[in-house]
Short mmCIF file of C-alpha atoms in Angstrom, two decimals:
data_model
loop_
_atom_site.label_atom_id
_atom_site.label_comp_id
_atom_site.label_asym_id
_atom_site.label_seq_id
_atom_site.Cartn_x
_atom_site.Cartn_y
_atom_site.Cartn_z
CA MET A 18 -16.19 22.17 34.39
CA HIS A 19 -13.68 19.23 35.65
CA MET A 20 -9.75 20.14 34.64
CA ARG A 21 -9.65 16.93 32.12
CA ASP A 22 -12.49 18.49 30.18
CA MET A 23 -11.09 21.35 29.39
CA VAL A 24 -10.08 22.40 25.63
CA PHE A 25 -7.48 24.95 26.84
CA ARG A 26 -4.90 23.55 29.60
CA PRO A 27 -1.14 24.56 29.33
CA LYS A 28 1.22 22.18 30.42
CA LEU A 29 2.98 24.93 32.05
CA LEU A 30 0.27 25.60 34.50
CA THR A 31 0.58 21.80 35.14
CA THR A 32 4.22 21.37 35.49
CA LEU A 33 4.85 24.99 37.77
CA ARG A 34 3.36 22.57 40.63
CA GLY A 35 6.37 21.33 42.53
CA TYR A 36 9.18 23.01 40.31
CA ASP A 37 12.10 23.14 41.92
CA LYS A 38 16.09 24.23 41.98
CA ALA A 39 17.10 21.38 39.89
CA SER A 40 14.44 21.25 37.29
CA LEU A 41 15.22 25.24 36.80
CA VAL A 42 18.78 24.34 36.09
CA ALA A 43 17.79 21.69 33.74
CA ASP A 44 15.49 23.47 31.79
CA LEU A 45 17.96 26.96 31.71
CA GLY A 46 20.95 24.75 30.37
CA ALA A 47 18.31 22.91 27.93
CA GLY A 48 16.96 26.52 26.33
CA LEU A 49 20.74 28.07 26.28
CA THR A 50 21.59 24.95 23.98
CA VAL A 51 18.54 25.48 22.07
CA ALA A 52 18.61 28.85 21.47
CA MET A 53 22.31 28.77 20.24
CA VAL A 54 20.94 26.17 17.30
CA ALA A 55 17.86 28.15 16.83
CA LEU A 56 19.84 31.59 15.77
CA PRO A 57 21.22 30.50 12.60
CA LEU A 58 18.65 28.37 11.83
CA ALA A 59 15.86 31.21 12.44
CA MET A 60 18.05 33.47 9.98
CA ALA A 61 18.63 31.11 7.34
CA ILE A 62 14.94 29.80 7.29
CA ALA A 63 14.07 33.54 6.89
CA ILE A 64 16.43 34.53 3.96
CA ALA A 65 14.96 31.06 2.11
CA SER A 66 11.57 32.46 2.70
CA GLY A 67 12.35 35.60 1.03
CA ALA A 68 12.26 37.86 4.36
CA SER A 69 14.68 39.59 6.24
CA PRO A 70 17.27 37.45 8.55
CA GLY A 71 15.80 39.51 11.53
CA SER A 72 12.09 38.60 11.20
CA GLY A 73 13.34 34.96 11.40
CA LEU A 74 14.78 35.81 15.03
CA VAL A 75 11.81 37.85 15.94
CA THR A 76 9.44 34.57 15.00
CA ALA A 77 11.89 32.67 16.85
CA ILE A 78 11.58 35.12 19.99
CA VAL A 79 7.66 35.89 20.01
CA ALA A 80 6.05 32.65 19.16
CA GLY A 81 8.76 30.64 20.87
CA LEU A 82 8.01 32.23 23.94
CA ALA A 83 4.14 32.02 23.19
CA ILE A 84 4.00 28.45 22.14
CA SER A 85 5.90 27.18 25.39
CA ALA A 86 3.94 29.60 27.35
CA PHE A 87 0.34 28.44 26.22
CA GLY A 88 1.27 24.72 24.56
CA GLY A 89 0.03 21.23 25.15
CA SER A 90 3.60 19.78 25.17
CA ARG A 91 6.06 19.60 28.04
CA VAL A 92 8.91 20.46 25.59
CA GLN A 93 7.82 21.46 22.43
CA ILE A 94 10.29 24.60 20.86
CA GLY A 95 8.54 26.32 18.53
CA GLY A 96 9.35 28.89 15.86
CA PRO A 97 9.98 29.28 12.20
CA THR A 98 10.63 25.68 9.99
CA GLY A 99 11.22 24.96 6.94
CA ALA A 100 7.55 23.54 6.39
CA PHE A 101 6.48 27.53 5.79
CA ILE A 102 9.54 28.65 3.57
CA VAL A 103 7.66 27.60 -0.07
CA VAL A 104 4.19 29.13 1.22
CA VAL A 105 5.74 32.04 2.81
CA TYR A 106 7.98 32.85 -0.39
CA ALA A 107 5.20 32.58 -2.53
CA VAL A 108 2.85 34.62 -0.41
CA ILE A 109 5.83 37.75 -0.18
CA ALA A 110 6.13 37.29 -3.67
CA ASP A 111 2.55 37.48 -4.84
CA HIS A 112 1.33 39.75 -2.19
CA GLY A 113 3.95 41.72 -0.37
CA TYR A 114 5.59 41.42 3.19
CA ASP A 115 1.94 43.11 4.22
CA GLY A 116 0.01 40.26 2.65
CA LEU A 117 1.88 37.93 4.47
CA VAL A 118 1.36 39.27 8.32
CA ILE A 119 -2.20 39.56 7.38
CA ALA A 120 -2.42 35.64 6.53
CA THR A 121 -0.13 34.77 9.28
CA LEU A 122 -2.69 36.53 11.67
CA MET A 123 -5.83 35.18 10.47
CA ALA A 124 -3.89 31.32 10.14
CA GLY A 125 -3.59 32.20 14.06
CA LEU A 126 -7.00 32.98 14.21
CA ILE A 127 -8.26 29.73 12.22
CA LEU A 128 -6.23 27.69 14.62
CA ILE A 129 -7.16 29.28 17.74
CA VAL A 130 -11.34 28.41 16.80
CA ALA A 131 -9.86 24.75 15.43
CA GLY A 132 -8.53 23.85 18.90
CA LEU A 133 -11.84 25.53 21.03
CA LEU A 134 -13.59 23.24 18.45
CA ARG A 135 -11.20 20.11 19.45
CA ALA A 136 -10.08 19.81 16.24
CA GLY A 137 -6.72 18.53 17.41
CA ARG A 138 -7.34 15.14 16.94
CA LEU A 139 -8.97 15.22 13.38
CA ILE A 140 -5.49 16.82 12.10
CA ARG A 141 -4.00 13.53 12.77
CA HIS A 142 -5.91 11.60 10.06
CA VAL A 143 -4.54 13.13 7.34
CA PRO A 144 -3.12 10.40 5.43
CA GLU A 145 0.79 9.50 6.24
CA PRO A 146 1.59 9.38 2.41
CA VAL A 147 0.15 12.77 2.29
CA ILE A 148 2.30 14.27 4.95
CA ASN A 149 5.59 12.22 3.67
CA GLY A 150 4.67 13.75 0.03
CA PHE A 151 4.26 17.30 0.69
CA THR A 152 7.32 17.41 3.49
CA MET A 153 9.85 15.56 0.99
CA GLY A 154 8.34 18.00 -1.89
CA ILE A 155 9.09 21.08 0.39
CA ALA A 156 12.68 19.45 0.98
CA VAL A 157 13.37 19.43 -2.56
CA ILE A 158 12.15 23.24 -2.99
CA ILE A 159 13.98 24.42 -0.39
CA ALA A 160 17.64 22.65 -1.12
CA ALA A 161 16.77 23.95 -4.81
CA SER A 162 16.51 27.81 -3.56
CA GLN A 163 19.73 27.05 -2.05
CA ILE A 164 21.86 26.43 -4.89
CA ALA A 165 22.34 30.22 -5.56
CA ASP A 166 23.92 30.70 -2.12
CA PHE A 167 25.64 27.76 -1.67
CA LEU A 168 27.64 27.87 -4.84
CA GLY A 169 27.60 31.50 -4.85
CA LEU A 170 25.79 32.23 -8.27
CA ASP A 171 24.94 35.42 -9.92
CA PRO A 172 21.67 35.76 -11.25
CA GLN A 173 21.23 38.31 -13.43
CA SER A 174 17.36 38.98 -11.83
CA ARG A 175 15.76 37.74 -8.98
CA LEU A 176 15.04 33.79 -9.32
CA PRO A 177 11.49 32.68 -9.89
CA ALA A 178 9.58 30.96 -7.26
CA ASP A 179 8.31 28.13 -9.40
CA PHE A 180 10.43 25.13 -9.15
CA LEU A 181 10.67 24.51 -13.03
CA PRO A 182 11.86 28.18 -14.16
CA LYS A 183 14.26 28.60 -10.84
CA LEU A 184 16.18 25.61 -11.94
CA SER A 185 16.78 27.19 -16.11
CA ALA A 186 17.79 30.18 -14.01
CA LEU A 187 20.19 28.76 -12.41
CA TRP A 188 21.51 26.98 -14.94
CA ALA A 189 21.59 29.63 -17.15
CA ALA A 190 24.16 31.02 -14.23
CA ARG A 191 26.32 28.23 -13.52
CA GLU A 192 29.18 30.00 -15.14
CA THR A 193 29.16 32.57 -12.37
CA VAL A 194 30.16 29.83 -9.69
CA SER A 195 32.38 30.98 -6.75
CA PRO A 196 34.50 28.35 -5.45
CA THR A 197 35.17 30.31 -2.05
CA SER A 198 31.62 30.12 -1.76
CA ALA A 199 30.94 26.79 -2.59
CA LEU A 200 34.12 25.71 -0.22
CA VAL A 201 32.78 27.49 2.75
CA ALA A 202 29.58 25.79 2.57
CA LEU A 203 31.08 22.62 2.33
CA VAL A 204 33.21 23.31 4.93
CA THR A 205 30.33 24.31 6.92
CA LEU A 206 28.47 21.09 5.81
CA VAL A 207 31.47 18.89 6.65
CA LEU A 208 31.71 20.17 9.89
CA ILE A 209 28.15 20.32 10.94
CA VAL A 210 28.07 16.68 10.20
CA LEU A 211 31.42 16.19 12.28
CA PHE A 212 30.19 17.90 15.31
CA ARG A 213 26.55 15.90 15.47
CA ARG A 214 28.76 12.59 15.17
CA ALA A 215 31.70 13.74 17.56
CA ALA A 216 29.54 15.38 19.99
CA PRO A 217 26.09 15.64 19.72
CA LYS A 218 25.14 17.46 23.12
CA LEU A 219 27.12 20.34 21.97
CA PRO A 220 25.64 22.97 19.63
CA GLY A 221 27.74 22.06 16.23
CA LEU A 222 25.38 23.99 14.23
CA VAL A 223 26.19 27.29 16.05
CA PHE A 224 30.03 26.22 15.93
CA ALA A 225 30.49 25.27 12.12
CA VAL A 226 28.18 28.40 11.33
CA GLY A 227 30.72 30.83 13.51
CA LEU A 228 33.89 28.86 12.26
CA THR A 229 33.36 29.35 8.52
CA SER A 230 32.30 33.04 8.69
CA ALA A 231 35.08 33.39 11.00
CA ALA A 232 37.40 32.56 8.44
CA VAL A 233 35.49 35.12 5.75
CA ALA A 234 35.98 37.94 7.90
CA VAL A 235 39.59 37.15 9.28
CA PHE A 236 40.86 36.01 5.73
CA ASN A 237 38.67 39.12 3.76
CA LEU A 238 37.11 36.16 1.70
CA ASP A 239 35.28 37.41 -1.32
CA VAL A 240 31.86 35.90 0.03
CA GLU A 241 28.67 37.67 0.95
CA THR A 242 27.20 37.75 4.53
CA VAL A 243 24.16 38.78 6.17
CA SER A 244 25.07 42.64 6.08
CA SER A 245 26.38 42.69 2.66
CA ARG A 246 23.03 41.76 1.13
CA PHE A 247 20.64 43.02 3.87
CA GLY A 248 22.45 45.66 6.13
CA SER A 249 22.27 45.14 9.59
CA ILE A 250 19.98 43.22 11.68
CA SER A 251 18.18 45.24 13.91
CA PRO A 252 18.98 44.77 17.76
CA TYR A 253 15.38 45.36 19.26
CA LEU A 254 12.14 44.06 18.92
CA PRO A 255 9.86 46.06 16.67
CA PHE A 256 6.54 47.89 18.09
CA PRO A 257 3.46 45.90 17.55
CA ALA A 258 1.51 46.78 14.86
CA LEU A 259 -0.56 45.46 11.89
CA PRO A 260 -0.86 46.51 8.26
CA GLU A 261 -4.23 47.85 6.51
CA ILE A 262 -6.64 45.55 6.54
CA THR A 263 -9.46 45.03 4.17
CA VAL A 264 -12.10 42.60 2.95
CA ASP A 265 -10.63 42.04 -0.35
CA ARG A 266 -7.39 41.50 1.41
CA LEU A 267 -8.77 39.03 3.54
CA ILE A 268 -10.64 37.00 0.66
CA GLU A 269 -7.54 37.16 -1.30
CA LEU A 270 -5.18 35.84 1.13
CA PHE A 271 -7.78 33.42 3.00
CA PRO A 272 -6.04 30.32 1.12
CA SER A 273 -2.83 31.08 1.78
CA ALA A 274 -3.99 31.45 5.36
CA LEU A 275 -5.79 27.85 5.37
CA ILE A 276 -2.68 26.38 4.41
CA ILE A 277 -0.40 28.49 7.04
CA ALA A 278 -2.77 27.06 9.51
CA PHE A 279 -3.01 23.22 8.27
CA LEU A 280 0.87 23.36 8.24
CA ALA A 281 1.05 24.78 11.86
CA GLY A 282 -1.31 22.09 12.94
CA VAL A 283 0.06 18.99 11.58
CA GLU A 284 3.96 20.11 12.01
CA SER A 285 3.39 21.09 15.78
CA LEU A 286 1.01 17.86 16.78
CA LEU A 287 3.93 15.38 14.68
CA SER A 288 6.65 17.49 16.67
CA ALA A 289 4.45 16.93 20.08
CA LEU A 290 4.18 13.06 19.22
CA VAL A 291 7.98 12.75 18.32
CA ALA A 292 8.48 14.62 21.76
CA ASP A 293 6.24 12.23 24.00
CA ARG A 294 8.02 9.17 22.13
CA MET A 295 11.49 10.57 23.22
CA ALA A 296 10.50 12.13 26.45
CA GLY A 297 7.78 9.75 27.98
CA THR A 298 5.03 12.40 28.13
CA ALA A 299 1.52 12.90 26.69
CA HIS A 300 0.39 16.13 24.98
CA ARG A 301 -2.69 17.86 24.85
CA SER A 302 -3.63 18.28 21.43
CA ASN A 303 -6.40 20.88 21.22
CA THR A 304 -4.59 23.05 23.64
CA GLU A 305 -1.34 22.95 21.46
CA ILE A 306 -3.38 23.90 18.54
CA VAL A 307 -5.01 26.71 20.71
CA ALA A 308 -1.11 27.68 21.28
CA GLN A 309 0.13 27.48 18.01
CA GLY A 310 -2.65 30.29 17.01
CA ILE A 311 -1.93 32.30 19.87
CA ALA A 312 1.69 32.24 18.75
CA ASN A 313 1.02 33.22 14.99
CA CYS A 314 -1.61 36.12 16.10
CA ALA A 315 1.56 37.60 18.34
CA SER A 316 4.28 36.57 15.33
CA SER A 317 2.15 38.81 13.17
CA LEU A 318 1.79 41.76 15.61
CA PHE A 319 5.49 42.01 15.70
CA GLY A 320 5.93 41.50 11.71
CA GLY A 321 7.37 38.04 12.01
CA LEU A 322 6.70 35.18 10.11
CA PRO A 323 4.24 32.02 10.54
CA ALA A 324 5.41 29.53 13.27
CA THR A 325 4.73 26.31 14.86
CA GLY A 326 6.39 23.26 16.78
CA ALA A 327 10.15 22.60 15.79
CA ILE A 328 10.77 18.52 15.29
CA ALA A 329 14.82 18.82 15.28
CA ARG A 330 14.88 21.85 17.77
CA THR A 331 12.42 20.14 20.59
CA ALA A 332 14.62 16.96 20.29
CA THR A 333 17.37 19.13 21.07
CA ASN A 334 15.70 20.18 23.85
CA ILE A 335 14.92 16.90 24.98
CA ARG A 336 18.25 15.57 24.66
CA ALA A 337 19.24 18.76 26.86
CA GLY A 338 17.74 17.81 29.54
CA ALA A 339 14.49 19.87 29.29
CA ARG A 340 12.02 19.24 31.77
CA THR A 341 9.02 21.64 31.31
CA PRO A 342 8.08 24.18 28.95
CA VAL A 343 10.22 26.66 31.22
CA ALA A 344 13.14 25.19 28.76
CA GLY A 345 11.48 26.71 25.88
CA LEU A 346 10.29 30.28 27.90
CA ALA A 347 14.04 30.49 28.37
CA HIS A 348 15.41 29.34 24.92
CA ALA A 349 12.99 32.37 23.63
CA LEU A 350 14.79 35.06 26.44
CA PHE A 351 18.39 33.77 25.79
CA LEU A 352 17.25 34.63 21.59
CA LEU A 353 16.13 37.82 22.80
CA ILE A 354 19.38 38.62 24.82
CA PHE A 355 21.60 37.62 21.85
CA MET A 356 19.59 40.06 19.96
CA LEU A 357 19.83 42.74 22.18
CA LEU A 358 24.16 41.86 22.50
CA ALA A 359 25.34 40.26 19.67
CA ALA A 360 23.45 41.39 16.48
CA PRO A 361 26.94 42.54 15.20
CA LEU A 362 27.89 39.23 15.19
CA ALA A 363 24.93 37.91 13.17
CA ASP A 364 25.65 40.28 10.76
CA ARG A 365 29.01 38.63 9.79
CA LEU A 366 27.13 35.40 9.45
CA ALA A 367 28.12 34.41 5.64
CA LEU A 368 25.08 33.22 3.36
CA PRO A 369 27.12 30.37 2.33
CA ALA A 370 27.27 28.70 5.27
CA LEU A 371 23.70 29.57 6.74
CA ALA A 372 22.86 28.17 2.96
CA ALA A 373 24.50 24.55 4.04
CA VAL A 374 22.25 24.91 7.08
CA LEU A 375 19.38 24.53 5.23
CA VAL A 376 20.80 22.05 2.33
CA LEU A 377 21.03 20.10 5.86
CA THR A 378 17.75 21.01 7.04
CA ALA A 379 16.13 19.78 3.65
CA TRP A 380 18.12 16.51 3.61
CA ASN A 381 16.86 15.60 7.52
CA MET A 382 13.17 16.96 6.17
CA ALA A 383 13.27 14.43 3.14
CA GLU A 384 15.14 11.45 4.96
CA PRO A 385 15.88 9.90 1.60
CA GLN A 386 17.15 6.67 3.32
CA HIS A 387 13.50 5.84 4.07
CA LEU A 388 12.17 6.39 0.88
CA ALA A 389 12.85 2.81 -0.31
CA ALA A 390 10.64 1.53 2.95
CA ARG A 391 7.93 4.16 2.39
CA LEU A 392 7.33 2.54 -1.39
CA LYS A 393 7.34 -0.96 -0.17
CA GLY A 394 3.68 -0.51 1.24
CA PRO A 395 0.39 -0.92 -0.30
CA ARG A 396 0.64 0.42 -4.02
CA SER A 397 -2.21 3.09 -3.36
CA ASP A 398 0.02 4.33 -0.67
CA SER A 399 3.06 4.79 -2.56
CA LEU A 400 1.20 6.46 -5.42
CA LEU A 401 -0.49 8.61 -2.84
CA LEU A 402 2.89 9.61 -1.76
CA LEU A 403 4.35 10.21 -5.11
CA MET A 404 1.90 12.51 -6.47
CA THR A 405 1.49 14.39 -3.32
CA LEU A 406 5.35 14.98 -3.97
CA ALA A 407 5.13 15.64 -7.59
CA LEU A 408 2.19 18.31 -7.37
CA THR A 409 4.11 20.10 -4.13
CA VAL A 410 7.24 20.63 -6.39
CA ILE A 411 5.46 21.45 -9.64
CA THR A 412 2.50 23.55 -8.61
CA ASP A 413 1.98 24.38 -5.08
CA LEU A 414 1.03 23.60 -1.18
CA THR A 415 -2.48 23.96 -1.97
CA VAL A 416 -2.90 22.16 -4.68
CA ALA A 417 -0.86 19.12 -3.13
CA ILE A 418 -2.49 19.25 0.21
CA GLY A 419 -6.00 19.40 -1.25
CA ALA A 420 -5.71 16.77 -4.11
CA GLY A 421 -3.87 14.54 -1.67
CA VAL A 422 -6.21 15.05 0.98
CA ALA A 423 -8.76 14.04 -1.00
CA VAL A 424 -7.38 11.16 -2.92
CA GLY A 425 -6.44 9.97 0.65
CA LEU A 426 -9.98 10.17 2.12
CA MET A 427 -11.26 8.23 -1.13
CA LEU A 428 -8.92 5.46 -1.16
CA ARG A 429 -9.99 4.85 3.01
CA LEU A 430 -13.24 4.90 2.17
CA HIS A 431 -12.52 2.19 -0.52
CA ARG A 432 -10.37 -0.05 1.47
CA ARG A 433 -13.52 0.12 4.09
CA GLY A 434 -15.40 -0.83 1.72
CA THR A 435 -14.04 -3.35 -0.38
CA PRO A 436 -10.59 -4.30 1.48
CA GLU A 437 -7.90 -5.43 -0.93
CA PRO A 438 -7.06 -9.02 0.11
CA ASP A 439 -3.50 -9.09 0.57
CA TRP A 440 -3.33 -5.71 2.12
CA GLN A 441 -2.26 -4.96 5.90
CA PRO A 442 -2.76 -1.72 7.84
CA PRO A 443 0.90 0.13 8.22
CA ASP A 444 1.81 -0.31 11.95
CA ARG A 445 1.71 2.95 13.55
#
């Protein structure tokens, strides 16, 4: 079989031919920059998902290493992302953390099979309004999940997983607002924005979270930290293991595994496309899908979260000068070094500061500045976007994606059969 016809052909093997010292220096610098951005973000995503902050770091290290080693993109950075927060939170709430590990393993196997069956291009046919709709819906849910930590609220019990009951519980706890926590969160948010505008090449997110967390420690402010709520982060990777797997567990977790696999596939290919546009490269979609599967299987073995390509971190990697997947490998290894040497510092991170990180992440995911333009297209596309958004927020991702893809497919068939006279296909 000719090399070009192979389904699984990692970019790392291609780019290492003629690899030189200048490329290594550039990749190491980019890897360090991305690792500094990924450190607080991985912890914040894990906390928002209902998991321990350490599991976010484990995911970024193990899955990030696998995605760069086996992926089909030159500069893709993998790890936990905001897109998984909703489904991960629901799985942990309904099936426990062991259930999440099993679902992640199943999702990884589904992705490997899908990639080997050349399904990489099929995922691209998911209607754009559906992708925009569930992405915006996830952003709304993420923002709502961070209100308690952002404002320092003290709910009497665990917040409900569903959106509307959660808003009700947050409103009931409105009198417990902590001005100190809110100030820490607001200052962090402002600092991140200022750093990004004044020095976009610097890891401003790390500086902002570090400065406000240091202020909490120095002035002994009454603000929750990672260690005060979750205890100390382990400075070591856990030993590979899996929970007990039964047929009944596999059946009940299969729908969640399908959603995780779908999100990982779509998000990774979107990120790879963004990387291609920024860096002038071309990714291998089927190889990328297989790599996402390997990464999720590996993450589950170490008790980590689902993972996929991260658009913001990939863009940071490109802007920092990355040339090959070695930058992604370096990012994972630098995170491992941070875990081994700086876990006590991570314990001191203020939760309102991490909440600010996720509020900004939610804003970037939703891209509200583009909403008006998206709604100016065909009316059917606008209604499909709004339907998917509403179903994501009010019901769950399984219903939203299933209904969105089904309706989108019907609309596409209708347009091919009886095209609307005034409709023009969007410029993709």
